Amino acid sequence: MASLLPLLLLFFWCTFLGSLGPALAAETSDAFLLLTKIKPALQGGAAGAENLQLSSWNATVPLCQWRGLEWAVSDGSPLGCDDPAARTNLSFVGDPSFQLTVLRLPAAGLSGTVPREIGELSSLRSLLLGVNSLTGSVPLELGNCPALADIDLSGNSIAGALPPSIWNLCGRLVSLRLHGNNLSGALPEPAVPGTSCEHLRVVDLGGNRLQGGFPGFLAEFHGLQELDLGSNLFSGSIPDSLGALANLERLNLSHNNFTGTLPSFRGAKFGADAFAGNNPGLCGPPLGECGGAEPGVVKMTRLSSGVVAGIVIGLMAGLVVVASLFIGWVQGRRRNRGGKTAEEDEEVGGGVDEGTGEGKLVVFQGGEHLTLEDVLNATGQVMEKTVYGTVYKAKLADGGTIALRLLREGSCVDRASCLPVIRQLGRARHENLISLRAFYQGKRGEKLLIYDYLPNRTLHDLLHESRVGKPMLNWARRHKIALGIARGLAYLHTGQEVPIAHGNLRSRSVLVDEFFVSRLTEHGLNKLMVPAVGDEMFAAAKADGYKAPELQKMKRCCPRTDVYSFGILLLEILMGKKPGKDSRTGEAVDLPALVKAAVLEETTMEVFDVEVLKGVRPMEDGLVQALKLAMGCCAPVAAVRPDMSEVVKQLEENRPRNRSALYSPADTRSEIGTPF
Ligand SMILES: *[C@@H]1O[C@H](CO)[C@@H](O)[C@H](O)[C@H]1NC(C)=O
Ligand SMILES: *[C@@H]1O[C@H](CO)[C@@H](O)[C@H](O)[C@H]1NC(C)=O
Ligand SMILES: *[C@@H]1O[C@H](CO)[C@@H](O)[C@H](O)[C@H]1NC(C)=O
Ligand SMILES: *[C@@H]1O[C@H](CO)[C@@H](O)[C@H](O)[C@H]1NC(C)=O
Ligand SMILES: *[C@@H]1O[C@H](CO)[C@@H](O)[C@H](O)[C@H]1NC(C)=O
């Protein structure tokens, strides 16, 4: 090992300036979301009137003492708050691995609104906020919650139409209670006809101002045990299929304007009061015999003018909601005219989408088959939350799968400043990049980037999660992965007229396929962020260990800072250690410092991951050269870092000799916990 010393001493200038930023509660953590968005929204604008329950949600209060909440740890099991040590542990608040599973504050005097950030709580199972004074509407984003099973917002003053995205929750939804609010408009239909919401047991929408015909799709919900549509403005006939719901035990259709013949319910389970107060035309057991509809006609003519006005107003409210529908995975039949081809878009340019109610889809090479309708009707599931926003895996109606990245709100202000960057990203095509296929901006400013979906693992998972059957990452494979990343990055920096900085290179933004081809994601997204948002996100991302030291002041990502991130990433690949804050100890892991210390102590070979060293001669196989290269890339002085084409060249010149090690299929990890 001593022979390596002169080689590595070269890099001693690579000292770190200052330490990494202070420990920030990961800004995508559920606790952070509760404090910054959900609490203020639930509390309402009324300053001064601090809510007793909500005041316990405070970073100075141990997480386990926040009222009305239940949490899970990262493997999904409940966080045991009964344990006295846990009850008083203040560090929990900053631990992003805790996920909110239950939000239960019934009758708590809440007077705000249901915040749309609820849609970002990826593990929330129960949302129970009944008997409060919440106003506003049911947010569309609620349909994004991948785990939500129980919703109870009964006894509030929530108005507006129910968003179509509510049926996105079908896969998990068990109960939907919205009794006694001020909901209006027709009930939205699920996107896919015949949806059965198999776990759904309770639908209670009674005591609102919902209208339209009987929502026939409810008869497809075969597991339904309780259905309350009482005291609304529904009209028309009740379909026979409702009688076929075998599990239905409680039914209330009273005080609407239903008419026609009642379906026959087996066992005559429901009394007349379940149907009382409807149009006199409603008949059949348990109500009276059908036949004489005349009294109804008389009554109708007397009431008509007020009712018609009510219906027209209701319909208009419904239309406004339809026009401002959220993006993706919200349903409803969309007209085909929304789908535009690339050519059409290029011709119409910006600005025409104002006021038409539809957003616009810009498609790029390889995305020509996508239409706006496809994208808006796709059903999605959350894959990842990142600083830039949420990534969904979305199924198209034709069976294809795409990856959708919904950018955070306030990312880029206007289309004009966004589109040139988007167009450039849409032109970037390289084997080591995930291609951007289309871009959508909705009327409300929501922005969606559409990529190929690849069912690959991230480099982060490959490196840090040992699982049976996962490929062994010997040096030949790691070298191939690193070279792919370097080539992708070099292409971004020099492959087009205007250089693109990646901006957020890290092991989680690299996908690796089964042949160890690596592909970059998230490239260029920092360019889309307005400066204020970008800086705020940057500060939060600083703790991850990939950011160049000079970025602290400059706050601008450029190719040189990408090279730094690449250096850290290459060290991560060689050492098998995560940079940045350790999630268990909370300490910042400084990979370059570890290497320097090892070189001084003449234990250089010990920095490498054991898996890397198997059957490798470090000098001849380019391993030491790679370590040297990585240290060069994370030089604190930007000017002395190599550029990416130099990095590619060096990696190509210093390859492992034994190429067959790339392909040996037997090389999988066989035991959990050991790297062999
Ligand atoms: C949190 O609690 C502290 C002390 O108990 C208080 O000073 C502070 O205002 C609270 N913060 C919020 C946001 O309520
Ligand atoms: C408090 O929680 C942190 C983070 O979850 C953990 O690392 C630490 O060991 C806990 N401390 C105690 C005293 O339980
Ligand atoms: C319900 O909403 C309507 C307007 O849409 C409003 O006039 C009415 O006061 C609301 N009712 C309640 C009880 O909030
Ligand atoms: C149906 O709901 C109404 C209020 O909407 C209530 O007064 C009535 O008792 C309910 N009937 C049944 C059978 O549950
Ligand atoms: C009930 O429905 C009929 C049509 O079936 C309509 O003419 C009438 O105005 C409605 N009445 C009320 C009170 O909504």
mmCIF file of C-alpha atoms in Angstrom, residues 282-457:
data_model
loop_
_atom_site.group_PDB
_atom_site.id
_atom_site.type_symbol
_atom_site.label_atom_id
_atom_site.label_comp_id
_atom_site.label_asym_id
_atom_site.label_seq_id
_atom_site.Cartn_x
_atom_site.Cartn_y
_atom_site.Cartn_z
ATOM 1 C CA LEU A 282 -91.223 7.328 -7.137
ATOM 2 C CA CYS A 283 -93.119 4.104 -6.612
ATOM 3 C CA GLY A 284 -92.962 0.375 -6.099
ATOM 4 C CA PRO A 285 -92.388 -1.544 -2.850
ATOM 5 C CA PRO A 286 -91.883 -0.449 -0.126
ATOM 6 C CA LEU A 287 -93.540 2.684 -1.513
ATOM 7 C CA GLY A 288 -96.967 2.682 -3.135
ATOM 8 C CA GLU A 289 -98.025 0.888 -6.284
ATOM 9 C CA CYS A 290 -96.911 2.478 -9.511
ATOM 10 C CA GLY A 291 -99.548 3.853 -11.867
ATOM 11 C CA GLY A 292 -100.868 7.304 -11.035
ATOM 12 C CA ALA A 293 -98.200 9.888 -11.840
ATOM 13 C CA GLU A 294 -100.589 12.863 -12.060
ATOM 14 C CA PRO A 295 -99.988 14.334 -8.583
ATOM 15 C CA GLY A 296 -96.306 14.549 -9.358
ATOM 16 C CA VAL A 297 -96.921 16.447 -12.552
ATOM 17 C CA VAL A 298 -99.026 18.998 -10.743
ATOM 18 C CA LYS A 299 -96.408 19.513 -8.086
ATOM 19 C CA MET A 300 -93.629 19.786 -10.614
ATOM 20 C CA THR A 301 -95.196 22.595 -12.535
ATOM 21 C CA ARG A 302 -95.657 24.533 -9.328
ATOM 22 C CA LEU A 303 -92.027 24.246 -8.323
ATOM 23 C CA SER A 304 -90.401 24.492 -11.682
ATOM 24 C CA SER A 305 -89.020 28.023 -11.941
ATOM 25 C CA GLY A 306 -86.960 27.985 -8.768
ATOM 26 C CA VAL A 307 -85.727 24.496 -9.443
ATOM 27 C CA VAL A 308 -84.626 25.279 -12.971
ATOM 28 C CA ALA A 309 -82.643 28.245 -11.712
ATOM 29 C CA GLY A 310 -81.053 26.025 -9.106
ATOM 30 C CA ILE A 311 -80.098 23.454 -11.674
ATOM 31 C CA VAL A 312 -78.630 26.022 -14.047
ATOM 32 C CA ILE A 313 -76.522 27.561 -11.302
ATOM 33 C CA GLY A 314 -75.436 24.133 -10.208
ATOM 34 C CA LEU A 315 -74.486 23.165 -13.740
ATOM 35 C CA MET A 316 -72.438 26.302 -14.171
ATOM 36 C CA ALA A 317 -70.531 25.581 -11.000
ATOM 37 C CA GLY A 318 -69.927 22.087 -12.327
ATOM 38 C CA LEU A 319 -68.594 23.406 -15.615
ATOM 39 C CA VAL A 320 -66.109 25.708 -13.949
ATOM 40 C CA VAL A 321 -64.740 22.767 -12.047
ATOM 41 C CA VAL A 322 -64.550 20.643 -15.180
ATOM 42 C CA ALA A 323 -62.696 23.381 -17.012
ATOM 43 C CA SER A 324 -60.033 23.650 -14.381
ATOM 44 C CA LEU A 325 -59.481 19.961 -13.905
ATOM 45 C CA PHE A 326 -56.168 18.923 -12.543
ATOM 46 C CA ILE A 327 -53.731 17.011 -14.648
ATOM 47 C CA GLY A 328 -53.252 13.304 -15.136
ATOM 48 C CA TRP A 329 -55.041 10.578 -13.290
ATOM 49 C CA VAL A 330 -58.077 12.721 -12.979
ATOM 50 C CA GLN A 331 -60.766 11.302 -14.994
ATOM 51 C CA GLY A 332 -63.762 12.261 -16.926
ATOM 52 C CA ARG A 333 -64.217 11.974 -20.616
ATOM 53 C CA ARG A 334 -62.070 14.480 -22.322
ATOM 54 C CA ARG A 335 -62.774 15.637 -25.782
ATOM 55 C CA ASN A 336 -60.287 14.575 -28.381
ATOM 56 C CA ARG A 337 -59.594 18.042 -29.574
ATOM 57 C CA GLY A 338 -57.153 18.454 -26.711
ATOM 58 C CA GLY A 339 -54.648 16.131 -28.378
ATOM 59 C CA LYS A 340 -52.197 18.043 -30.465
ATOM 60 C CA THR A 341 -49.317 16.908 -32.584
ATOM 61 C CA ALA A 342 -45.864 18.387 -32.414
ATOM 62 C CA GLU A 343 -46.400 20.245 -35.675
ATOM 63 C CA GLU A 344 -49.581 21.874 -34.518
ATOM 64 C CA ASP A 345 -47.943 22.959 -31.347
ATOM 65 C CA GLU A 346 -44.985 24.468 -33.111
ATOM 66 C CA GLU A 347 -47.346 26.442 -35.292
ATOM 67 C CA VAL A 348 -49.605 27.801 -32.627
ATOM 68 C CA GLY A 349 -46.757 28.770 -30.342
ATOM 69 C CA GLY A 350 -47.403 30.166 -26.872
ATOM 70 C CA GLY A 351 -50.396 32.032 -25.672
ATOM 71 C CA VAL A 352 -53.259 30.311 -27.448
ATOM 72 C CA ASP A 353 -54.070 28.166 -24.470
ATOM 73 C CA GLU A 354 -55.206 31.138 -22.463
ATOM 74 C CA GLY A 355 -58.829 30.939 -21.643
ATOM 75 C CA THR A 356 -59.615 27.796 -23.577
ATOM 76 C CA GLY A 357 -59.706 25.778 -20.407
ATOM 77 C CA GLU A 358 -57.324 23.112 -21.658
ATOM 78 C CA GLY A 359 -53.616 22.995 -21.106
ATOM 79 C CA LYS A 360 -51.249 22.138 -23.870
ATOM 80 C CA LEU A 361 -49.018 19.224 -24.681
ATOM 81 C CA VAL A 362 -45.665 19.791 -26.357
ATOM 82 C CA VAL A 363 -44.303 16.537 -27.705
ATOM 83 C CA PHE A 364 -40.747 15.652 -28.650
ATOM 84 C CA GLN A 365 -39.122 12.964 -30.723
ATOM 85 C CA GLY A 366 -40.369 9.581 -29.538
ATOM 86 C CA GLY A 367 -43.417 11.098 -27.890
ATOM 87 C CA GLU A 368 -45.439 11.663 -31.040
ATOM 88 C CA HIS A 369 -47.924 8.953 -30.116
ATOM 89 C CA LEU A 370 -48.918 10.753 -26.915
ATOM 90 C CA THR A 371 -52.039 12.872 -26.881
ATOM 91 C CA LEU A 372 -53.260 15.202 -24.234
ATOM 92 C CA GLU A 373 -56.158 12.893 -23.639
ATOM 93 C CA ASP A 374 -53.847 9.921 -23.030
ATOM 94 C CA VAL A 375 -51.816 11.828 -20.513
ATOM 95 C CA LEU A 376 -54.739 13.359 -18.673
ATOM 96 C CA ASN A 377 -56.507 10.050 -18.408
ATOM 97 C CA ALA A 378 -53.475 8.096 -17.245
ATOM 98 C CA THR A 379 -53.760 6.576 -13.805
ATOM 99 C CA GLY A 380 -50.722 7.121 -11.662
ATOM 100 C CA GLN A 381 -48.981 5.894 -8.573
ATOM 101 C CA VAL A 382 -46.338 7.793 -6.666
ATOM 102 C CA MET A 383 -42.831 6.473 -7.217
ATOM 103 C CA GLU A 384 -40.716 9.121 -5.604
ATOM 104 C CA LYS A 385 -40.830 12.532 -4.052
ATOM 105 C CA THR A 386 -37.872 14.736 -4.882
ATOM 106 C CA VAL A 387 -36.955 18.352 -4.382
ATOM 107 C CA TYR A 388 -38.319 19.096 -7.847
ATOM 108 C CA GLY A 389 -41.679 17.498 -7.221
ATOM 109 C CA THR A 390 -43.339 14.139 -7.353
ATOM 110 C CA VAL A 391 -42.651 11.334 -9.813
ATOM 111 C CA TYR A 392 -45.489 9.044 -10.821
ATOM 112 C CA LYS A 393 -45.551 5.814 -12.710
ATOM 113 C CA ALA A 394 -48.584 6.189 -14.928
ATOM 114 C CA LYS A 395 -50.508 3.701 -17.003
ATOM 115 C CA LEU A 396 -51.880 4.827 -20.329
ATOM 116 C CA ALA A 397 -55.215 3.583 -21.583
ATOM 117 C CA ASP A 398 -53.405 1.642 -24.344
ATOM 118 C CA GLY A 399 -51.472 -0.303 -21.711
ATOM 119 C CA GLY A 400 -48.212 1.616 -22.078
ATOM 120 C CA THR A 401 -46.426 3.042 -19.068
ATOM 121 C CA ILE A 402 -44.842 6.450 -18.706
ATOM 122 C CA ALA A 403 -43.065 8.287 -15.943
ATOM 123 C CA LEU A 404 -44.645 11.607 -15.047
ATOM 124 C CA ARG A 405 -42.813 14.229 -13.108
ATOM 125 C CA LEU A 406 -45.106 16.840 -11.638
ATOM 126 C CA LEU A 407 -43.004 19.895 -10.921
ATOM 127 C CA ARG A 408 -43.392 21.682 -7.660
ATOM 128 C CA GLU A 409 -45.594 24.665 -7.587
ATOM 129 C CA GLY A 410 -43.849 27.934 -8.332
ATOM 130 C CA SER A 411 -41.131 26.209 -10.268
ATOM 131 C CA CYS A 412 -41.036 28.421 -13.336
ATOM 132 C CA VAL A 413 -43.297 31.401 -13.577
ATOM 133 C CA ASP A 414 -44.352 31.458 -17.175
ATOM 134 C CA ARG A 415 -44.320 29.373 -20.273
ATOM 135 C CA ALA A 416 -42.122 31.826 -22.107
ATOM 136 C CA SER A 417 -39.197 31.333 -19.751
ATOM 137 C CA CYS A 418 -39.868 27.632 -19.352
ATOM 138 C CA LEU A 419 -40.273 26.493 -22.917
ATOM 139 C CA PRO A 420 -36.784 27.186 -24.308
ATOM 140 C CA VAL A 421 -35.276 25.052 -21.544
ATOM 141 C CA ILE A 422 -37.916 22.359 -21.999
ATOM 142 C CA ARG A 423 -37.314 22.320 -25.753
ATOM 143 C CA GLN A 424 -33.611 21.915 -25.197
ATOM 144 C CA LEU A 425 -34.183 19.059 -22.781
ATOM 145 C CA GLY A 426 -36.600 17.560 -25.305
ATOM 146 C CA ARG A 427 -33.886 17.538 -27.960
ATOM 147 C CA ALA A 428 -31.289 15.860 -25.752
ATOM 148 C CA ARG A 429 -30.968 12.242 -26.858
ATOM 149 C CA HIS A 430 -28.221 9.961 -25.556
ATOM 150 C CA GLU A 431 -27.911 6.341 -24.554
ATOM 151 C CA ASN A 432 -27.123 7.371 -20.996
ATOM 152 C CA LEU A 433 -30.021 9.792 -20.526
ATOM 153 C CA ILE A 434 -33.699 9.203 -19.853
ATOM 154 C CA SER A 435 -35.439 10.936 -22.754
ATOM 155 C CA LEU A 436 -38.013 13.627 -22.207
ATOM 156 C CA ARG A 437 -40.940 12.754 -24.487
ATOM 157 C CA ALA A 438 -43.443 15.491 -23.799
ATOM 158 C CA PHE A 439 -44.269 18.440 -21.635
ATOM 159 C CA TYR A 440 -47.621 19.588 -20.386
ATOM 160 C CA GLN A 441 -48.618 22.810 -18.771
ATOM 161 C CA GLY A 442 -52.129 23.002 -17.466
ATOM 162 C CA LYS A 443 -54.269 26.029 -17.190
ATOM 163 C CA ARG A 444 -53.582 26.418 -13.510
ATOM 164 C CA GLY A 445 -49.846 26.470 -14.177
ATOM 165 C CA GLU A 446 -49.201 22.855 -13.231
ATOM 166 C CA LYS A 447 -46.292 21.416 -15.163
ATOM 167 C CA LEU A 448 -45.760 17.844 -16.047
ATOM 168 C CA LEU A 449 -42.709 16.304 -17.682
ATOM 169 C CA ILE A 450 -43.320 13.012 -19.438
ATOM 170 C CA TYR A 451 -40.494 10.524 -19.714
ATOM 171 C CA ASP A 452 -40.045 6.926 -20.724
ATOM 172 C CA TYR A 453 -40.748 4.685 -17.803
ATOM 173 C CA LEU A 454 -37.944 2.222 -17.130
ATOM 174 C CA PRO A 455 -38.475 -0.420 -14.492
ATOM 175 C CA ASN A 456 -34.846 -0.109 -13.452
ATOM 176 C CA ARG A 457 -33.286 0.285 -10.079
#
